[in-house]
Short mmCIF file of C-alpha atoms and ligand atoms in Angstrom, two decimals:
data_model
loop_
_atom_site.label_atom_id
_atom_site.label_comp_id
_atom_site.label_asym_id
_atom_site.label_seq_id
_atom_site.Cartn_x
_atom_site.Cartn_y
_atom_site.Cartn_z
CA UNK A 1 -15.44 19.23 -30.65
CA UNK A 2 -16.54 15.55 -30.84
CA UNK A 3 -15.28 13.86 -33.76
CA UNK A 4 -12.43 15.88 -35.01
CA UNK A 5 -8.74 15.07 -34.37
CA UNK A 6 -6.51 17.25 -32.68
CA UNK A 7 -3.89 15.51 -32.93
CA UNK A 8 -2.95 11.94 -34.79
CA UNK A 9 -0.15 9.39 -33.67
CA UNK A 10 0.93 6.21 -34.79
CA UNK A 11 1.01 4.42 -31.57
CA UNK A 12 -1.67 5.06 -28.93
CA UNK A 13 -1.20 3.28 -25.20
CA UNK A 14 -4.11 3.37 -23.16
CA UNK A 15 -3.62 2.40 -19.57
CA UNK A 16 -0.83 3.72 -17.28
CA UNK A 17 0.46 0.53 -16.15
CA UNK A 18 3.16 -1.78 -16.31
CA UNK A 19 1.95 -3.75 -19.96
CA UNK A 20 1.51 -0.18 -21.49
CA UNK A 21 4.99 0.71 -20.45
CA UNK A 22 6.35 -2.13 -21.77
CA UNK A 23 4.46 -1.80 -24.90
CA UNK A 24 5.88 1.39 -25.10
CA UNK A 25 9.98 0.47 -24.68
CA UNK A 26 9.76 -2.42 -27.21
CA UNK A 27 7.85 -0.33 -29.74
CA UNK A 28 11.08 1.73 -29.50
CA UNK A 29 13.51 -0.84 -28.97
CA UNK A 30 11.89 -2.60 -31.97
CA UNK A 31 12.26 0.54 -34.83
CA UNK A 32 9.16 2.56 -34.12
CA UNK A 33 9.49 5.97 -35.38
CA UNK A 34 6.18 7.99 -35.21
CA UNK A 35 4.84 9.19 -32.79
CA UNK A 36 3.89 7.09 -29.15
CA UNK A 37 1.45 8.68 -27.30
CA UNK A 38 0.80 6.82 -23.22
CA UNK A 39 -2.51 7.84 -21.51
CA UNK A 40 -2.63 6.81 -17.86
CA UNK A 41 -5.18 8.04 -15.13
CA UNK A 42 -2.92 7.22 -12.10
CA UNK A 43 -1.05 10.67 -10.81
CA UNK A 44 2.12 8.43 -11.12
CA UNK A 45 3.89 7.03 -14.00
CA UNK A 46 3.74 3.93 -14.62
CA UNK A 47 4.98 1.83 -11.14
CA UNK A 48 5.72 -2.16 -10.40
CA UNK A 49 2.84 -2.71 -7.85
CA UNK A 50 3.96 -5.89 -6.43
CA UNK A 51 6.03 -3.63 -3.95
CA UNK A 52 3.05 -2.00 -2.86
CA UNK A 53 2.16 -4.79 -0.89
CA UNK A 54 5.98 -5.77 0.24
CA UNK A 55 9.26 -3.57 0.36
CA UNK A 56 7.06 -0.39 -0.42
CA UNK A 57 4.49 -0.98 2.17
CA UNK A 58 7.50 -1.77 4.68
CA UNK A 59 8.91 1.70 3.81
CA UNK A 60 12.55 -0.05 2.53
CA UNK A 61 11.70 0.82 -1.09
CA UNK A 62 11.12 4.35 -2.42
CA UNK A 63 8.31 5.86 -4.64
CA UNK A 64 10.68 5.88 -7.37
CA UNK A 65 12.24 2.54 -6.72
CA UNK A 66 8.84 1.41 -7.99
CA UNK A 67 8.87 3.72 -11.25
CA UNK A 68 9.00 1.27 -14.20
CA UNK A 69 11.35 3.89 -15.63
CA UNK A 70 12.81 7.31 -14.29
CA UNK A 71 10.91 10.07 -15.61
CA UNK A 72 13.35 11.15 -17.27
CA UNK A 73 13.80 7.94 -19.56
CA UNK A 74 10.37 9.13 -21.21
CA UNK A 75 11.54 11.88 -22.81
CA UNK A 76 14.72 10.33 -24.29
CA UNK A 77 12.76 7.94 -25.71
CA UNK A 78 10.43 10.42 -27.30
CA UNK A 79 7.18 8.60 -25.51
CA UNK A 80 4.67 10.88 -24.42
CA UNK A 81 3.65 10.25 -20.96
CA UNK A 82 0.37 11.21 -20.01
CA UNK A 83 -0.49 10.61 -15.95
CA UNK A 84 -3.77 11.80 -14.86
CA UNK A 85 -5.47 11.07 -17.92
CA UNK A 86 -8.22 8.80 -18.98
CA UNK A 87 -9.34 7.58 -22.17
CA UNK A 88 -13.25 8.09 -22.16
CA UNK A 89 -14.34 7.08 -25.57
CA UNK A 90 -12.92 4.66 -28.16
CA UNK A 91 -13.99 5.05 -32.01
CA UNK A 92 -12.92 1.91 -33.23
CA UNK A 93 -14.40 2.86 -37.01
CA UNK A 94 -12.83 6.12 -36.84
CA UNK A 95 -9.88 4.82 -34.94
CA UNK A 96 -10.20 7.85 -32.88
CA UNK A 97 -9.98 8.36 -28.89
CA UNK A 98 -11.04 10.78 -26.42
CA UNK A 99 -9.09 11.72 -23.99
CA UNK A 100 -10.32 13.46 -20.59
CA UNK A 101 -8.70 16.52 -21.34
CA UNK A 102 -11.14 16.46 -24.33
CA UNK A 103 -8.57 15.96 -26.99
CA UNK A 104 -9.51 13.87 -29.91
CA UNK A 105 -6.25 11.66 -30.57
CA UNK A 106 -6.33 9.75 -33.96
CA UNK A 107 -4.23 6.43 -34.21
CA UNK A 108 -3.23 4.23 -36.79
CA UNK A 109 -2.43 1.46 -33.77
CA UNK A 110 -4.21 0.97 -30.05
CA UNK A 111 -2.99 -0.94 -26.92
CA UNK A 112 -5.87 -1.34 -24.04
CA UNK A 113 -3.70 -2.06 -21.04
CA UNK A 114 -6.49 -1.13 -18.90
CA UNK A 115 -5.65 -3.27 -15.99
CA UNK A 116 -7.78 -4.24 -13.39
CA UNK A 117 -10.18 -2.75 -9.91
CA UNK A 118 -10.45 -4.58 -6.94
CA UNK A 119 -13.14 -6.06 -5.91
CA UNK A 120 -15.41 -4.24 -3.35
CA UNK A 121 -17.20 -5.79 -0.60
CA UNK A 122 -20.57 -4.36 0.25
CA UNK A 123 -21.38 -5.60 3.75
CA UNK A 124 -23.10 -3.58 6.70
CA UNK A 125 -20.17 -1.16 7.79
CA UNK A 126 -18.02 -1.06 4.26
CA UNK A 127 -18.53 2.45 4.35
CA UNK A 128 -16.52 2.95 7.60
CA UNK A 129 -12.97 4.95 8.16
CA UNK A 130 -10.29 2.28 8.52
CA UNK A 131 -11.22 -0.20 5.76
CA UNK A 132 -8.79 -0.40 3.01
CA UNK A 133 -7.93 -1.96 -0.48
CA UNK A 134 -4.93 -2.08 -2.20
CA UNK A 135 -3.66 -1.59 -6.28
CA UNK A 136 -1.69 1.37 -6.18
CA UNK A 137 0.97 3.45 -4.15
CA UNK A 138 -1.83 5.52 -2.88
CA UNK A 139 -3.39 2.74 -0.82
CA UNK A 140 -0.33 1.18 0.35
CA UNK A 141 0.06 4.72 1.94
CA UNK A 142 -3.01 5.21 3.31
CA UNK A 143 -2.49 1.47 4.44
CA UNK A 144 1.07 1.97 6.28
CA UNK A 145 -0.46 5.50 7.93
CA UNK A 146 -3.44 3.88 9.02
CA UNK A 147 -2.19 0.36 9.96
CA UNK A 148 1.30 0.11 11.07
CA UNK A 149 1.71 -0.86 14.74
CA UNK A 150 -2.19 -1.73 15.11
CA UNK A 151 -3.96 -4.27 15.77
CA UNK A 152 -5.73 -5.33 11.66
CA UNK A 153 -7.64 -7.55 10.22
CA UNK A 154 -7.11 -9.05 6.83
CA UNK A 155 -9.93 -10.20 4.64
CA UNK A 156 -8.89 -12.72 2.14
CA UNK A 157 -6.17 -15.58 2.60
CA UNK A 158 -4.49 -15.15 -0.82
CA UNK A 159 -1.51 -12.95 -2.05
CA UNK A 160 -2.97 -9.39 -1.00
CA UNK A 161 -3.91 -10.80 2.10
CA UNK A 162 -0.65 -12.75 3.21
CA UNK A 163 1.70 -10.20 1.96
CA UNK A 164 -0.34 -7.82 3.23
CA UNK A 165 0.06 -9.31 6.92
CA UNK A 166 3.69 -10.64 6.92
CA UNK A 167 4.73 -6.82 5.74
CA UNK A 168 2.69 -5.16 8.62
CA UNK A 169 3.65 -7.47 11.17
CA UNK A 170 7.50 -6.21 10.09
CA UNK A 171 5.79 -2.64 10.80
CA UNK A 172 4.75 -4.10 14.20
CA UNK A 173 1.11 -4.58 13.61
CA UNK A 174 -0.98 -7.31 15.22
CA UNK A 175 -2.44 -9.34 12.23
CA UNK A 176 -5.68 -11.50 11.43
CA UNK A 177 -6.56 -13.40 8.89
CA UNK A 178 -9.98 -14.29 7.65
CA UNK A 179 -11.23 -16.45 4.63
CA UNK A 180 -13.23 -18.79 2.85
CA UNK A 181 -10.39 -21.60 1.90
CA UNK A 182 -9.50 -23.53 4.80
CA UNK A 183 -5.21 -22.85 4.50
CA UNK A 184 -3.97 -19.80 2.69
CA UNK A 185 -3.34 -20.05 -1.19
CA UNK A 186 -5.07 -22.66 -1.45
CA UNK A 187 -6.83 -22.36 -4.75
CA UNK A 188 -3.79 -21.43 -6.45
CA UNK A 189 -1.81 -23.73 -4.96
CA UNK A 190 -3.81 -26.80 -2.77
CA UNK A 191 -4.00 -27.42 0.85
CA UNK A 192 -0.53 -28.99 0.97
CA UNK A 193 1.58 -26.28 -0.20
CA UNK A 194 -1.13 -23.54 1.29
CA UNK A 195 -0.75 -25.27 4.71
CA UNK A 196 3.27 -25.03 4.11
CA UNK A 197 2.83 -20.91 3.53
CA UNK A 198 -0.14 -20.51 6.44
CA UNK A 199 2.99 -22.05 9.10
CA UNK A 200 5.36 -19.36 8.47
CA UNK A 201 2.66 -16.88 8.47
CA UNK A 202 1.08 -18.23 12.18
CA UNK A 203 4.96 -19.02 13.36
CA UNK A 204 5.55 -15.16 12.85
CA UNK A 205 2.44 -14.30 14.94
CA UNK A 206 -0.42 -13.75 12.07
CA UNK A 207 -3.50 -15.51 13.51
CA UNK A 208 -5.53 -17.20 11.12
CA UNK A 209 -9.45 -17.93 10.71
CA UNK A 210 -10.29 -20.20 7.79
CA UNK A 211 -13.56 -21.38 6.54
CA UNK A 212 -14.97 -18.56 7.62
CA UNK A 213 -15.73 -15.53 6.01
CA UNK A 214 -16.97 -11.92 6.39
CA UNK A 215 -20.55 -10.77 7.45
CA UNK A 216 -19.95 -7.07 8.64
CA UNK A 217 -18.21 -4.24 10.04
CA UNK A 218 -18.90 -2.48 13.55
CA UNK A 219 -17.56 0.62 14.57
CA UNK A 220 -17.91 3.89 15.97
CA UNK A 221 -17.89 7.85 15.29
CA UNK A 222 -17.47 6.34 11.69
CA UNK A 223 -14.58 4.56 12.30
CA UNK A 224 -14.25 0.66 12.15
CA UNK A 225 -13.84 -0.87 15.56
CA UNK A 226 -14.72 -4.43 14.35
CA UNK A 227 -14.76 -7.39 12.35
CA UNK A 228 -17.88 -9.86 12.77
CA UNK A 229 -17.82 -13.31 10.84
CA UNK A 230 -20.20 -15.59 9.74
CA UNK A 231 -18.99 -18.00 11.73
CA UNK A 232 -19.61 -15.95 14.84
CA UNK A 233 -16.11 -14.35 15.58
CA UNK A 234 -15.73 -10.91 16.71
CA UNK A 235 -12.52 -9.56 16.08
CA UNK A 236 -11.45 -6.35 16.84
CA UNK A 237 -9.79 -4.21 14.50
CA UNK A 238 -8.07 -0.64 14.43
CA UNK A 239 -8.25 -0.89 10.64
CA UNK A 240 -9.04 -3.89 7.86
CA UNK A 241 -7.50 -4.77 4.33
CA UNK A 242 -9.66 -5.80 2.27
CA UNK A 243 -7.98 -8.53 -0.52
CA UNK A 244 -10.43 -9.92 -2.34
CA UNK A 245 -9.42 -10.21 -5.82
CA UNK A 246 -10.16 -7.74 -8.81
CA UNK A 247 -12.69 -7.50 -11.99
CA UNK A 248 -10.64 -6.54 -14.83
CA UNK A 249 -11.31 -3.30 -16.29
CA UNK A 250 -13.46 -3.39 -19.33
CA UNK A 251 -15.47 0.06 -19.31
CA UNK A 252 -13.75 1.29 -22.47
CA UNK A 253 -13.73 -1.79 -24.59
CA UNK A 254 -17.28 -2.52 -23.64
CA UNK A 255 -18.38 0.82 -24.60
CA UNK A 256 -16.36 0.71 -27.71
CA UNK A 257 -18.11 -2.66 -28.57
CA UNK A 258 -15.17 -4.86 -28.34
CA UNK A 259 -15.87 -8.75 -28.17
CA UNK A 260 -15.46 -9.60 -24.29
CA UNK A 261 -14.87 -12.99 -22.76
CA UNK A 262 -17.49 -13.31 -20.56
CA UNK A 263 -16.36 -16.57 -19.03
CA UNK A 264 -12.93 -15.00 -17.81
CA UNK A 265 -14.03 -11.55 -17.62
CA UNK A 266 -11.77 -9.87 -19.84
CA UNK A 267 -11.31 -8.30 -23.45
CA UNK A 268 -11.05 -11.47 -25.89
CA UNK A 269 -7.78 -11.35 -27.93
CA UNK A 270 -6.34 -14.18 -30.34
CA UNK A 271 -2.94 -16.06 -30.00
CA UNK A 272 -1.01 -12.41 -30.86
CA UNK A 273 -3.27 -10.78 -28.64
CA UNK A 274 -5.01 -8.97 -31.16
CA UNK A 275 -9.25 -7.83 -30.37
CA UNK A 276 -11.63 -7.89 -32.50
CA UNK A 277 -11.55 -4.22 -33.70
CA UNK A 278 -9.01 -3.31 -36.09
CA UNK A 279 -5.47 -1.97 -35.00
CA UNK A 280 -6.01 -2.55 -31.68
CA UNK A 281 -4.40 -5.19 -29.17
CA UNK A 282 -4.35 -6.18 -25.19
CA UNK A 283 -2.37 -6.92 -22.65
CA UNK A 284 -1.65 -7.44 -18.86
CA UNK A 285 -4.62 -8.20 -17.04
CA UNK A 286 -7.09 -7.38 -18.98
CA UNK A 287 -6.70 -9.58 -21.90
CA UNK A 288 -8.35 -13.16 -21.80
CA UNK A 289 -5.90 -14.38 -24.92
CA UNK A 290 -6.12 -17.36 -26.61
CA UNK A 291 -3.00 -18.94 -25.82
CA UNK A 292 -1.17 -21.55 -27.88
CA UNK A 293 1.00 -22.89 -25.07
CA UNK A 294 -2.58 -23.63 -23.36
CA UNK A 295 -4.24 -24.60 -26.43
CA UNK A 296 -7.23 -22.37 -24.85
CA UNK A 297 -8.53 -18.87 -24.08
CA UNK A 298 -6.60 -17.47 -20.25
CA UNK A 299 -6.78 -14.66 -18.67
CA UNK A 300 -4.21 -13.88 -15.81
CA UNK A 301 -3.06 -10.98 -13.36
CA UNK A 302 0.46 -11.29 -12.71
CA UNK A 303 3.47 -8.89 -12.92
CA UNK A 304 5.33 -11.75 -15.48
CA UNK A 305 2.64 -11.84 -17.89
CA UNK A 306 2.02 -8.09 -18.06
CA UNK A 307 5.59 -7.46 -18.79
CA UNK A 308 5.95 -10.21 -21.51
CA UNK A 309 2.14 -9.10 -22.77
CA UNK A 310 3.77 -5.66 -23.17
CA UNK A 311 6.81 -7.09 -25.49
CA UNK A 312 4.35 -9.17 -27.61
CA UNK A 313 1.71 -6.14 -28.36
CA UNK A 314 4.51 -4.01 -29.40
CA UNK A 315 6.05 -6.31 -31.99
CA UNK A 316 2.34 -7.27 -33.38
CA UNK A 317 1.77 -3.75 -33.89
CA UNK A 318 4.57 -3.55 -36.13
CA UNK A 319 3.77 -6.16 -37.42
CA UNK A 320 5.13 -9.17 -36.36
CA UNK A 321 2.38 -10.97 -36.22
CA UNK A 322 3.89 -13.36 -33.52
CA UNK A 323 1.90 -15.29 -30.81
CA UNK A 324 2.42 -15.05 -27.31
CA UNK A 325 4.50 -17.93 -26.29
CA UNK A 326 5.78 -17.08 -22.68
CA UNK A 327 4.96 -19.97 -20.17
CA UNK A 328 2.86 -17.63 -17.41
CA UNK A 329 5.13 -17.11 -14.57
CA UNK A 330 4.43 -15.65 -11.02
CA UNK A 331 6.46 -14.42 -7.92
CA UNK A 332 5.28 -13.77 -4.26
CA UNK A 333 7.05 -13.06 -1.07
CA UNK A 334 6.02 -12.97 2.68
CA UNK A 335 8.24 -10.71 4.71
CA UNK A 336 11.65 -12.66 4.30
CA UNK A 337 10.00 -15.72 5.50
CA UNK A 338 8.98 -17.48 2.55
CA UNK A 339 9.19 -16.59 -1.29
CA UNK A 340 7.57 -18.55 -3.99
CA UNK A 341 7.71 -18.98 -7.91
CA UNK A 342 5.08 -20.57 -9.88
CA UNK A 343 4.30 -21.48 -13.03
CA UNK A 344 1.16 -22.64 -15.25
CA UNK A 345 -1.60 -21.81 -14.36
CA UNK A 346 -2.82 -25.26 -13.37
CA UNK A 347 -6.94 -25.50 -13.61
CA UNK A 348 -8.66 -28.79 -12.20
CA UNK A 349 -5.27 -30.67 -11.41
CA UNK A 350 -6.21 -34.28 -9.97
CA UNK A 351 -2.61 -34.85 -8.90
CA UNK A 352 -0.03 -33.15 -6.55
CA UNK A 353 3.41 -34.66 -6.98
CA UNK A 354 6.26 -32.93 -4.68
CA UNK A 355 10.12 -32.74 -5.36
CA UNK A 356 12.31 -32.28 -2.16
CA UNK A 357 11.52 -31.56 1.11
CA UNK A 358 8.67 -29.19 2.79
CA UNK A 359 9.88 -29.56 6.07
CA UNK A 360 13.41 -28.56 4.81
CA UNK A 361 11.82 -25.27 3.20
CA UNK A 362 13.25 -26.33 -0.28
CA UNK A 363 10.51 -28.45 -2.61
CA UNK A 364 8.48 -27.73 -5.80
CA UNK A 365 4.72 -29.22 -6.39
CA UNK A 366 3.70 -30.44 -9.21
CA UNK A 367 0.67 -30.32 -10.86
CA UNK A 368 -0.81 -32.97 -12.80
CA UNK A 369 -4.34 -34.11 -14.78
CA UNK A 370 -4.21 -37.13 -16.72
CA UNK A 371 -0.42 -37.41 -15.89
CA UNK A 372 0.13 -33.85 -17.88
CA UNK A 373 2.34 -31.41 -15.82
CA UNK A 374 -0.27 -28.46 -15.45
CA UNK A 375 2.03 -26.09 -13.58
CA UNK A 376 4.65 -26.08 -10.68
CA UNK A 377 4.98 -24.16 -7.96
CA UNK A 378 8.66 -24.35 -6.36
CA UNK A 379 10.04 -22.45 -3.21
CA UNK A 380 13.76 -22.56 -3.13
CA UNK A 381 13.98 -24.84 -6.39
CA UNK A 382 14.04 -22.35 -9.18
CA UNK A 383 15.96 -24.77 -11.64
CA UNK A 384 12.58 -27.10 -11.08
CA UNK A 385 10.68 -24.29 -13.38
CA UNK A 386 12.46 -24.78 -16.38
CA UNK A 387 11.57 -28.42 -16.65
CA UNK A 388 8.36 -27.94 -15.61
CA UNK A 389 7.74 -25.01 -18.53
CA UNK A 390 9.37 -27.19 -21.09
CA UNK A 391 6.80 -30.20 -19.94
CA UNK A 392 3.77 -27.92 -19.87
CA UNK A 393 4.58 -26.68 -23.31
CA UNK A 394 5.14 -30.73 -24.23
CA UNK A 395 1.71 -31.37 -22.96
CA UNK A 396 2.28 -34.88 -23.64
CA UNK A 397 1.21 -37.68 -20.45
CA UNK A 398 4.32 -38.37 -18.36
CA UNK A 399 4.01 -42.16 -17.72
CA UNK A 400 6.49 -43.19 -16.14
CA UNK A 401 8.25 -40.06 -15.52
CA UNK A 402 5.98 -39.36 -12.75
CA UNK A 403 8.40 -41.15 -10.91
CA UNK A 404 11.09 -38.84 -11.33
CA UNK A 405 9.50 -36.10 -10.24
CA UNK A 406 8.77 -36.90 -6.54
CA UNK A 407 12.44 -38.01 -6.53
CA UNK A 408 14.68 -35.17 -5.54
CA UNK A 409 17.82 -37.22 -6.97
CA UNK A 410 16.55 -38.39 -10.15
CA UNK A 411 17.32 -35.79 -13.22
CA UNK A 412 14.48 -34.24 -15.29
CA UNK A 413 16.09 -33.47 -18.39
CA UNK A 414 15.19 -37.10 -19.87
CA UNK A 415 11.57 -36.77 -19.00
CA UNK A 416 9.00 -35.93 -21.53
CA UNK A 417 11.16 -36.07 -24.11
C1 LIG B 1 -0.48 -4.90 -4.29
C2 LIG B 1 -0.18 -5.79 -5.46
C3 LIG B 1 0.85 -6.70 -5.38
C4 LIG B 1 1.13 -7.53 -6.45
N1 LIG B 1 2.15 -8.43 -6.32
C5 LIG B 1 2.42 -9.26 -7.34
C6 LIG B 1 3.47 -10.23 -7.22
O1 LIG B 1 4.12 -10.35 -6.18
N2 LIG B 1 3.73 -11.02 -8.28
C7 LIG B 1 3.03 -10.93 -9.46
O2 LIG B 1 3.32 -11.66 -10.41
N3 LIG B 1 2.03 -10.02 -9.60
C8 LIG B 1 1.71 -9.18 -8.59
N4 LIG B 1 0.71 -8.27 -8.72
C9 LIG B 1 -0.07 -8.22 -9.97
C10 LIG B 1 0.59 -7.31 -11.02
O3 LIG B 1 1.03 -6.13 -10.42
C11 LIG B 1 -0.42 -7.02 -12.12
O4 LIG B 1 -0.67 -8.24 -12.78
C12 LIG B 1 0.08 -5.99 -13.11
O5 LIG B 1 0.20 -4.74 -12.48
C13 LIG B 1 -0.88 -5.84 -14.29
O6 LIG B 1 -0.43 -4.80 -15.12
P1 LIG B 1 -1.40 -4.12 -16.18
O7 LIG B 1 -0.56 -3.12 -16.90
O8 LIG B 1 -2.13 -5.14 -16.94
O9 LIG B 1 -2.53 -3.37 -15.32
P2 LIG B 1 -2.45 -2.28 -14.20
O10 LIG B 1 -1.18 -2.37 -13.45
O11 LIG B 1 -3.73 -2.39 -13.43
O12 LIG B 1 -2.46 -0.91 -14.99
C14 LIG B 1 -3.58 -0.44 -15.70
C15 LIG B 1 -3.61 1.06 -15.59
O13 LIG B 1 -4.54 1.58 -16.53
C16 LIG B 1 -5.27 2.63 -15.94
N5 LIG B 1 -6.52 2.81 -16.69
C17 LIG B 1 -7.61 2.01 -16.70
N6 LIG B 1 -8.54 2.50 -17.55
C18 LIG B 1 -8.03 3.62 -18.09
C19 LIG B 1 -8.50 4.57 -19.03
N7 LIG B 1 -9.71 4.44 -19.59
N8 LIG B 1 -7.71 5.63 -19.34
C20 LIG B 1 -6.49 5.76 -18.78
N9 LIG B 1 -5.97 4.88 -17.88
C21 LIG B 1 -6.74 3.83 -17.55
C22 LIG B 1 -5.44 2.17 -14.51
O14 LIG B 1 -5.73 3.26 -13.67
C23 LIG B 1 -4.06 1.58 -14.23
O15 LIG B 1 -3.16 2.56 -13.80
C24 LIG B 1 0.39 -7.43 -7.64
C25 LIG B 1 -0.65 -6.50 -7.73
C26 LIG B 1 -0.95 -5.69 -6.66
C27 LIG B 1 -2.07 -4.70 -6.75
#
């Protein structure tokens, strides 16, 4: 019956994903004792999905290699898991939830983890057999059954799309690329460093179209048989991935009137990553947080930031009352023939300086506006991305220090200080 609790816990998790699980372990590691209630819809418990596009989707990790936790590390720590659950309604006033299984949950604390949905394409033909997207296990499933050993076509030349087609080409598929930029990554990363990743993909046998984009699917007896382009191409495809990013999830906190930012699409937060509504917090993708390393609102969707989200929600809803001051960090591999690290995120950078060598396969780019380091992106330079987090949390011009940077000899621990 709507409006009266069944049940009342202290903590309530809402989201089945890597942020709520980490909210979960540091409320315990951190001296929670009541009661910690986790509400995910996803049949699993909550997974790392960056395998679903790499060792997972290559079928060298397991299902449970994935699990953030084994299942049976829930129970010890007295966190009720809920999989196959969704939160429908939020009663900020009442601090009260409903849950799918129509139990009214009462909480004295809330974490929306909701996460994030891909974004769908709605071209002639997207209803067709053989078209896929990928955020969970499930799809990377359907994805290896459906794709391995054919001949596919990848829409979008950014992460989902380039891990996507260096892990099925390991399966033995035949793999195109198609996309907007004209090199791979390149809005995250420029043309130089995007050009560096697109040569390992096209040196492994992934053919690339750039500058180019989707107009429709053909196929037949409901099954996708090809890929046709704006620019004309005809490509054809035993199946398609579709990567073209995601809308975070906001249904809930919508409904429940939470203050959004519209700007980055996500539930607004302050510096501690508490919303508007009483007792309740975000993290992980969802939450566009005012961050004081940034000195403005960001938003981002990577594994890193999740996880450290997680850690910071937990301690601010005991109490803490402690911004979040992790430098975002982010990880991506392509088969074994290229990893990357990055951190940042750089917006509007106006220079690129790089350390090392990209012919050598070992170099980090920096990014720059008005001589501030912005981010760095580094492949085979790790060490690089300490400086370059100390020197975006500096935020101070470089000057002369530029110099430095571009020179793979010179030492950074003098600059910016
Ligand atoms: C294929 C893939 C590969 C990736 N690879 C990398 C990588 O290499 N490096 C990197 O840094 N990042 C990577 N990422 C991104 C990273 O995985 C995400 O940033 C991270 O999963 C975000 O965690 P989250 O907890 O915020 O959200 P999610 O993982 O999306 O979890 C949110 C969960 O909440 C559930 N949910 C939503 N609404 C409700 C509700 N009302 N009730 C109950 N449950 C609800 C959703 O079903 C979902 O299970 C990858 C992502 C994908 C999909």
């Amino acid at each position: 019956m709507p409006g009266v609790s069944t049940r009342k816990v202290e903590h309530l998790l809402i989201g089945g994903g890597l942020a709520s699980a980490n909210c979960a372990r540091w409320l315990r590691e951190s001296g929670a004792e009541g009661e910690i209630l986790l509400v995910g819809r996803e049949p699993d418990p909550p997974y790392n999905r960056p395998p679903c596009s790499k060792g997972y989707l290559q079928g060298i990790e397991s299902r449970e290699d994935t699990y953030f936790r084994p299942n049976e590390w829930w129970e010890k720590q007295r966190i009720d898991l809920r999989t196959r659950t969704s939160v429908t309604r939020l009663d900020t006033a009442a601090k009260e939830a409903t849950l799918s299984s129509r139990e009214v949950v009462a909480y004295d604390t809330a974490l929306l983890a909701t996460g994030a949905n891909v974004r769908r394409l709605n071209v002639d033909g997207c209803e067709l057999e053989g078209i896929h997207y990928l955020r969970a296990l499930g799809n990377a499933d359907a994805i290896r059954a459906d794709a391995a050993g054919k001949r596919v076509v990848l829409i979008g030349g950014s992460y989902i799309g380039c891990e996507v087609a260096a892990s099925l080409t390991l399966l033995g598929s035949s793999c195109t690329i198609v996309m907007q930029e004209a090199v791979t990554l390149q809005r995250g990363f420029g043309k130089r460093a995007g050009r560096f990743f697109q040569e390992r993909l096209v040196e492994h046998g992934v053919s690339i179209h750039g500058e180019d984009e989707l107009e429709r699917f053909e196929g037949a007896d409901g099954r996708v048989g090809a890929v046709v382009t704006r620019g004309g191409l005809r490509l054809e495809a035993d199946a398609v991935v579709i990567g073209a990013g995601v809308n975070p999830d906001t249904t809930l906190a919508r409904a429940a009137g939470l203050q959004l930012d519209e700007e980055r699409g996500g539930i607004a937060c302050d510096g501690t990553l508490r919303t508007s509504a009483p007792g309740v917090w975000a993290a992980g993708d969802v939450a566009a947080y005012d961050s004081v390393v940034h000195g403005r609102p960001i938003r981002v969707e990577h594994w890193d930031v999740a996880f450290n989200h997680g850690k910071t929600a937990a301690l601010n809803m005991l109490g803490r009352e402690q911004p979040h001051t992790e430098v975002p960090y982010f990880f991506s591999d392509f088969a074994d023939w290229a990893s990357l690290e990055y951190v940042g995120p750089a917006q509007g950078w106006d220079e690129e300086i790089v350390r090392g060598s990209l012919d050598d396969g070992s170099f980090s780019v920096w990014y720059l506006k008005d001589g501030r380091v912005l981010g760095a992106l580094s492949v085979g330079r790790s060490d690089d991305l300490d400086h370059a987090r100390r020197l975006i949390v500096d935020g101070r011009a470089l000057g002369d220090g530029r110099a430095a940077l571009g020179d793979a000899d010179a030492e950074l621990e003098g600059i910016g200080c």
